Amino acid sequence: MQSLGFELKNEANLATLTLDIIKSNEIEGEYLNQDQVRSSIARKLGLEIAGSVNSDRYVDGVVELMLEATQNYSNEITKTRLCNWHAGLFPTGRSGIFKIQVADWRTVVNGPIQVVSGSIGKEKIHFQAPDAKLVNREMIHFLDWINASPNIDLIIKAAIAHLWFLTIHPFEDGNGRIALAITDLLLARSDKSPQRFYSMSSQIHIKRNQYYQILEDTQKGNLDVTNWIVWFLTTLIETIESTELVLNRIFLKADFWNMHAKTIMNQRQKNILNKILDGFEGKLTSSKWAKITKCSKDTAVRDINDLVKKNILKKENAGGRSTSYELVKIDE
């Protein structure tokens, strides 16, 4: 990473943070708009990006949580700090349609917290959190431990902290996302850098069935957390190895724009090409082009045909009702 230039480092950091935030929410069943997340991060880091869009209140709150955790990784983790993160996740005071306790530990009034699957009458309880009356005491122990001078490796500490926080389940909702933020904070502390070049949440998302199973097995077992730590470390290694894919995409993007530095393009074309280079999902058609860039269908067709003539886009071979286009590879 040290060999990367300033702009490429920023691009790598932006790509990783975007992926981390999106996947940490998907693990918990929340699906965010990639463009909104990327734009919100860029604004808060003071980075200029092409195709910036407005982001909603929830996205901004989620982004602020992650950036506050990783940019200020050396600061103590306190109840106030965790409650501020929680408030950012639930700016309306509701989780879906339900009103919840926000920015404070859960209370007895809210009833027991259970992780349950199955239909009504055939429920299976995978985990039941400690009684709400015990939460404050347990969180005092947890915060004292996490803020103490590290007597164990910080990566091992991140693994234990993740499990311990989820087991206490101090909030009525949002515990998974905050556990991942604590994990990222401790990994940033281990790296001694606020810049993120790998996404643990992305790899956990890929292995989420394993993730929930190892959590359940560990929480229902005795005090031996060896299997959980081994799983966490294995997943972290896989995360770092997969970082090469993100970096390759960033290098490809840099090479592309270096090659086309003098190519004349309008802003719509540049915005769409950046979306493709950032990992645009699905088929690129003239209809999608028009919708994304907010132009007419005729204008979209002209934009696309111009890029085809310049050997930047080409028609995809796959058949279908609508013609779709893909980027011409640099070596073609």
Coordinates of C-alpha atoms in Angstrom, one line a residue:
M1 CA 0.0 0.0 0.0
Q2 CA 2.9 2.3 0.7
S3 CA 3.8 2.2 -3.0
L4 CA 0.4 3.6 -4.1
G5 CA 0.2 7.3 -4.9
F6 CA -2.0 9.7 -2.8
E7 CA -5.0 9.6 -5.3
L8 CA -4.9 5.8 -5.6
K9 CA -4.8 5.4 -1.8
N10 CA -7.8 7.7 -1.5
E11 CA -9.6 5.7 -4.2
A12 CA -8.7 2.4 -2.5
N13 CA -9.9 3.7 0.9
L14 CA -13.1 5.0 -0.6
A15 CA -13.9 1.7 -2.4
T16 CA -13.2 -0.3 0.8
L17 CA -15.2 1.9 3.1
T18 CA -18.1 1.8 0.6
L19 CA -18.0 -2.0 0.4
D20 CA -17.6 -2.3 4.2
I21 CA -20.6 -0.1 5.0
I22 CA -22.9 -1.8 2.4
K23 CA -22.0 -5.3 3.4
S24 CA -22.1 -4.7 7.2
N25 CA -25.7 -3.5 6.6
E26 CA -26.6 -6.4 4.3
I27 CA -25.5 -8.9 6.9
E28 CA -28.3 -7.4 9.1
G29 CA -30.9 -7.3 6.2
E30 CA -30.5 -3.6 5.4
Y31 CA -29.8 -2.7 1.7
L32 CA -28.2 0.6 0.9
N33 CA -27.7 2.5 -2.3
Q34 CA -24.1 2.2 -3.4
D35 CA -23.9 5.7 -5.0
Q36 CA -25.4 7.3 -1.9
V37 CA -22.9 5.6 0.4
R38 CA -19.9 6.4 -1.8
S39 CA -21.0 10.0 -2.2
S40 CA -21.6 10.5 1.5
I41 CA -18.2 9.0 2.4
A42 CA -16.5 11.3 -0.2
R43 CA -18.2 14.4 1.1
K44 CA -17.3 13.6 4.7
L45 CA -13.6 12.9 3.7
G46 CA -13.4 15.9 1.5
L47 CA -12.8 13.9 -1.7
E48 CA -14.0 15.0 -5.1
I49 CA -15.7 12.3 -7.1
A50 CA -17.5 12.2 -10.4
G51 CA -21.2 11.5 -10.3
S52 CA -21.8 12.5 -6.7
V53 CA -25.4 12.1 -5.6
N54 CA -27.4 13.3 -2.6
S55 CA -27.7 10.8 0.3
D56 CA -30.5 10.3 2.7
R57 CA -30.5 10.7 6.4
Y58 CA -30.1 7.1 7.2
V59 CA -27.1 6.6 4.9
D60 CA -25.4 9.6 6.3
G61 CA -25.9 8.2 9.8
V62 CA -24.4 4.9 8.9
V63 CA -21.5 6.5 7.2
E64 CA -20.8 8.8 10.1
L65 CA -20.8 5.8 12.5
M66 CA -18.2 3.9 10.4
L67 CA -16.0 7.0 9.9
E68 CA -16.2 8.0 13.5
A69 CA -15.1 4.5 14.5
T70 CA -12.2 4.2 12.1
Q71 CA -11.0 7.8 11.8
N72 CA -10.8 8.1 15.7
Y73 CA -9.6 4.6 16.3
S74 CA -7.3 5.6 19.2
N75 CA -10.1 7.2 21.2
E76 CA -11.7 5.2 24.1
I77 CA -14.9 3.3 23.5
T78 CA -17.4 4.7 26.0
K79 CA -21.2 4.3 26.6
T80 CA -21.7 7.8 25.2
R81 CA -19.8 7.0 22.0
L82 CA -21.7 3.7 21.4
C83 CA -25.0 5.5 22.1
N84 CA -24.1 8.2 19.6
W85 CA -23.4 5.5 17.0
H86 CA -26.8 3.9 17.8
A87 CA -28.6 7.2 17.3
G88 CA -27.0 7.5 13.9
L89 CA -28.4 4.1 12.9
F90 CA -31.9 5.0 14.0
P91 CA -32.4 8.8 13.4
T92 CA -36.2 8.5 13.5
G93 CA -36.3 6.5 16.7
R94 CA -37.8 3.5 14.9
S95 CA -36.6 0.2 13.5
G96 CA -38.9 -0.2 10.5
I97 CA -42.4 0.5 11.8
F98 CA -41.5 -0.2 15.4
K99 CA -40.6 2.4 18.0
I100 CA -37.4 1.4 19.8
Q101 CA -35.2 2.5 22.7
V102 CA -32.5 4.7 20.9
A103 CA -29.1 5.8 22.2
D104 CA -29.4 3.9 25.5
W105 CA -29.2 0.3 26.7
R106 CA -32.3 -1.8 26.3
T107 CA -34.7 -2.0 29.3
V108 CA -36.9 -4.6 31.0
V109 CA -40.0 -3.0 29.5
N110 CA -38.8 -4.1 26.0
G111 CA -38.9 -7.7 27.1
P112 CA -36.3 -10.4 26.4
I113 CA -34.1 -10.2 23.3
Q114 CA -34.2 -13.5 21.3
V115 CA -32.8 -14.6 17.9
V116 CA -35.6 -16.8 16.6
S117 CA -36.3 -18.6 13.3
G118 CA -39.2 -20.7 12.1
S119 CA -43.0 -20.1 11.7
I120 CA -45.3 -19.2 14.5
G121 CA -45.8 -22.1 16.8
K122 CA -42.6 -23.8 15.5
E123 CA -40.1 -21.2 16.6
K124 CA -36.5 -22.2 17.3
I125 CA -34.6 -20.0 19.7
H126 CA -31.0 -19.7 18.5
F127 CA -29.9 -17.2 21.2
Q128 CA -31.4 -15.3 24.2
A129 CA -29.5 -12.3 25.4
P130 CA -28.9 -11.6 29.1
D131 CA -31.7 -10.0 31.1
A132 CA -31.9 -6.3 30.6
K133 CA -31.2 -5.7 34.3
L134 CA -27.7 -7.1 33.8
V135 CA -26.8 -5.1 30.7
N136 CA -25.4 -2.0 32.5
R137 CA -23.1 -4.1 34.7
E138 CA -22.0 -6.3 31.8
M139 CA -21.2 -3.3 29.6
I140 CA -19.1 -1.7 32.4
H141 CA -17.0 -4.9 32.5
F142 CA -16.8 -5.0 28.7
L143 CA -15.8 -1.3 28.3
D144 CA -13.2 -1.6 31.1
W145 CA -11.7 -4.5 29.3
I146 CA -11.7 -3.0 25.8
N147 CA -10.2 0.2 27.0
A148 CA -7.5 -1.4 29.1
S149 CA -3.9 -1.4 27.9
P150 CA -3.7 -4.3 25.4
N151 CA -2.4 -7.4 27.1
I152 CA -3.3 -9.5 24.1
D153 CA -2.9 -9.0 20.3
L154 CA -5.3 -6.4 19.0
I155 CA -6.6 -8.7 16.3
I156 CA -7.4 -11.3 19.0
K157 CA -9.0 -8.6 21.0
A158 CA -11.2 -7.6 18.0
A159 CA -12.4 -11.2 17.7
I160 CA -13.3 -11.4 21.4
A161 CA -14.8 -7.9 21.5
H162 CA -17.1 -8.8 18.5
L163 CA -18.4 -11.9 20.2
W164 CA -18.7 -10.4 23.7
F165 CA -20.6 -7.3 22.5
L166 CA -23.1 -9.5 20.5
T167 CA -23.5 -11.8 23.5
I168 CA -24.5 -8.9 25.8
H169 CA -26.7 -7.5 23.1
P170 CA -26.9 -4.1 24.9
F171 CA -29.2 -2.3 22.4
E172 CA -32.8 -3.2 21.3
D173 CA -31.6 -3.3 17.7
G174 CA -28.5 -2.6 15.6
N175 CA -26.1 -4.7 17.7
G176 CA -24.7 -6.5 14.7
R177 CA -23.8 -3.3 12.9
I178 CA -22.2 -1.8 16.0
A179 CA -20.3 -5.0 16.7
L180 CA -18.8 -4.7 13.2
A181 CA -17.9 -1.0 13.8
I182 CA -16.1 -2.0 17.0
T183 CA -14.3 -4.7 15.0
D184 CA -13.2 -2.2 12.4
L185 CA -12.1 0.2 15.1
L186 CA -9.8 -2.4 16.7
L187 CA -8.4 -3.5 13.4
A188 CA -7.6 0.1 12.5
R189 CA -6.0 0.4 15.9
S190 CA -3.9 -2.7 15.1
D191 CA -2.9 -1.2 11.7
K192 CA -2.2 2.2 13.3
S193 CA -4.1 3.8 10.4
P194 CA -7.6 5.2 9.8
Q195 CA -7.4 4.2 6.1
R196 CA -9.2 0.9 5.3
F197 CA -7.8 -1.2 2.5
Y198 CA -9.8 -4.4 3.3
S199 CA -13.4 -5.1 4.2
M200 CA -14.0 -7.7 7.0
S201 CA -17.8 -7.1 6.6
S202 CA -17.6 -8.1 3.0
Q203 CA -16.1 -11.5 3.7
I204 CA -18.4 -12.1 6.7
H205 CA -21.3 -11.3 4.3
I206 CA -20.1 -14.0 1.9
K207 CA -19.9 -16.5 4.8
R208 CA -22.9 -15.2 6.8
N209 CA -24.5 -18.7 7.3
Q210 CA -21.2 -19.9 8.8
Y211 CA -21.0 -16.6 10.8
Y212 CA -24.4 -17.1 12.4
Q213 CA -23.7 -20.8 13.1
I214 CA -20.4 -20.3 14.8
L215 CA -21.9 -17.5 16.9
E216 CA -24.7 -19.7 17.9
D217 CA -22.4 -22.6 18.7
T218 CA -20.1 -20.4 20.8
Q219 CA -22.8 -18.6 22.7
K220 CA -24.5 -21.9 23.6
G221 CA -21.3 -23.6 24.7
N222 CA -19.0 -23.1 27.6
L223 CA -16.4 -20.3 28.0
D224 CA -14.1 -21.8 25.4
V225 CA -14.0 -19.3 22.4
T226 CA -11.2 -21.0 20.5
N227 CA -13.3 -22.1 17.6
W228 CA -14.7 -18.6 17.2
I229 CA -11.3 -17.0 17.2
V230 CA -10.0 -19.5 14.7
W231 CA -13.0 -18.7 12.4
F232 CA -12.5 -14.9 12.8
L233 CA -8.7 -15.1 12.0
T234 CA -9.4 -17.4 9.0
T235 CA -12.0 -15.0 7.7
L236 CA -9.6 -12.0 8.2
I237 CA -6.9 -13.8 6.2
E238 CA -9.4 -14.4 3.4
T239 CA -10.5 -10.8 3.6
I240 CA -6.9 -9.6 3.1
E241 CA -6.3 -12.0 0.3
S242 CA -9.5 -10.8 -1.5
T243 CA -8.3 -7.2 -1.3
E244 CA -6.3 -7.9 -4.5
L245 CA -9.6 -7.8 -6.4
V246 CA -10.5 -4.4 -5.2
L247 CA -7.0 -3.0 -5.9
N248 CA -7.0 -4.5 -9.4
R249 CA -10.2 -2.7 -10.2
I250 CA -8.7 0.6 -8.9
F251 CA -5.6 0.1 -11.0
L252 CA -7.8 -0.7 -14.0
K253 CA -9.7 2.5 -13.4
A254 CA -6.5 4.6 -13.2
D255 CA -5.1 3.0 -16.4
F256 CA -8.3 3.6 -18.2
W257 CA -8.4 7.3 -17.4
N258 CA -4.7 7.7 -18.2
M259 CA -5.3 6.1 -21.6
H260 CA -8.3 8.4 -22.3
A261 CA -6.9 11.6 -20.7
K262 CA -7.3 13.4 -24.0
T263 CA -10.5 11.7 -25.2
I264 CA -13.3 14.1 -25.6
M265 CA -16.4 13.0 -23.5
N266 CA -19.3 14.8 -21.9
Q267 CA -20.0 14.6 -18.2
R268 CA -22.8 12.0 -18.6
Q269 CA -20.4 9.7 -20.4
K270 CA -17.7 10.1 -17.7
N271 CA -20.2 9.4 -14.9
I272 CA -21.4 6.2 -16.5
L273 CA -17.9 5.0 -17.3
N274 CA -16.9 5.6 -13.7
K275 CA -19.9 3.5 -12.6
I276 CA -18.8 0.7 -14.8
L277 CA -15.2 0.9 -13.5
D278 CA -16.5 0.9 -9.9
G279 CA -18.4 -2.4 -10.5
F280 CA -21.8 -1.5 -12.1
E281 CA -24.1 -4.4 -11.6
G282 CA -26.5 -5.6 -14.2
K283 CA -26.8 -4.9 -18.0
L284 CA -26.1 -1.4 -19.3
T285 CA -28.8 -0.5 -21.8
S286 CA -29.8 2.9 -23.3
S287 CA -32.9 2.9 -21.0
K288 CA -30.7 2.5 -17.9
W289 CA -28.3 5.2 -19.3
A290 CA -31.2 7.6 -19.7
K291 CA -32.6 6.9 -16.2
I292 CA -29.2 7.2 -14.4
T293 CA -28.1 10.4 -16.2
K294 CA -31.6 11.9 -16.3
C295 CA -31.5 12.4 -20.1
S296 CA -33.8 11.4 -23.0
K297 CA -33.6 8.0 -24.6
D298 CA -32.3 9.7 -27.9
T299 CA -29.5 11.5 -26.0
A300 CA -28.6 8.2 -24.3
V301 CA -28.3 6.4 -27.6
R302 CA -26.1 9.2 -29.0
D303 CA -23.9 9.1 -26.0
I304 CA -23.5 5.3 -26.3
N305 CA -22.9 5.3 -30.0
D306 CA -20.2 8.0 -29.6
L307 CA -18.4 5.7 -27.1
V308 CA -18.8 2.7 -29.4
K309 CA -17.2 4.7 -32.3
K310 CA -14.3 5.6 -29.9
N311 CA -13.8 1.9 -29.1
I312 CA -14.7 2.5 -25.4
L313 CA -17.9 0.5 -25.3
K314 CA -19.0 -2.5 -27.4
K315 CA -22.2 -4.5 -27.7
E316 CA -22.4 -7.5 -25.5
N317 CA -22.7 -10.8 -27.3
A318 CA -25.4 -12.2 -25.1
G319 CA -28.8 -12.0 -26.7
G320 CA -31.9 -10.3 -25.2
R321 CA -34.8 -8.0 -25.8
S322 CA -32.6 -4.9 -25.3
T323 CA -29.1 -4.3 -26.6
S324 CA -26.6 -4.0 -23.7
Y325 CA -23.1 -2.7 -23.7
E326 CA -19.9 -3.4 -21.9
L327 CA -16.5 -1.8 -21.6
V328 CA -13.8 -2.6 -24.2
K329 CA -10.9 -4.1 -22.3
I330 CA -7.7 -2.0 -22.4
D331 CA -5.7 -4.8 -24.2
E332 CA -8.4 -5.4 -26.9

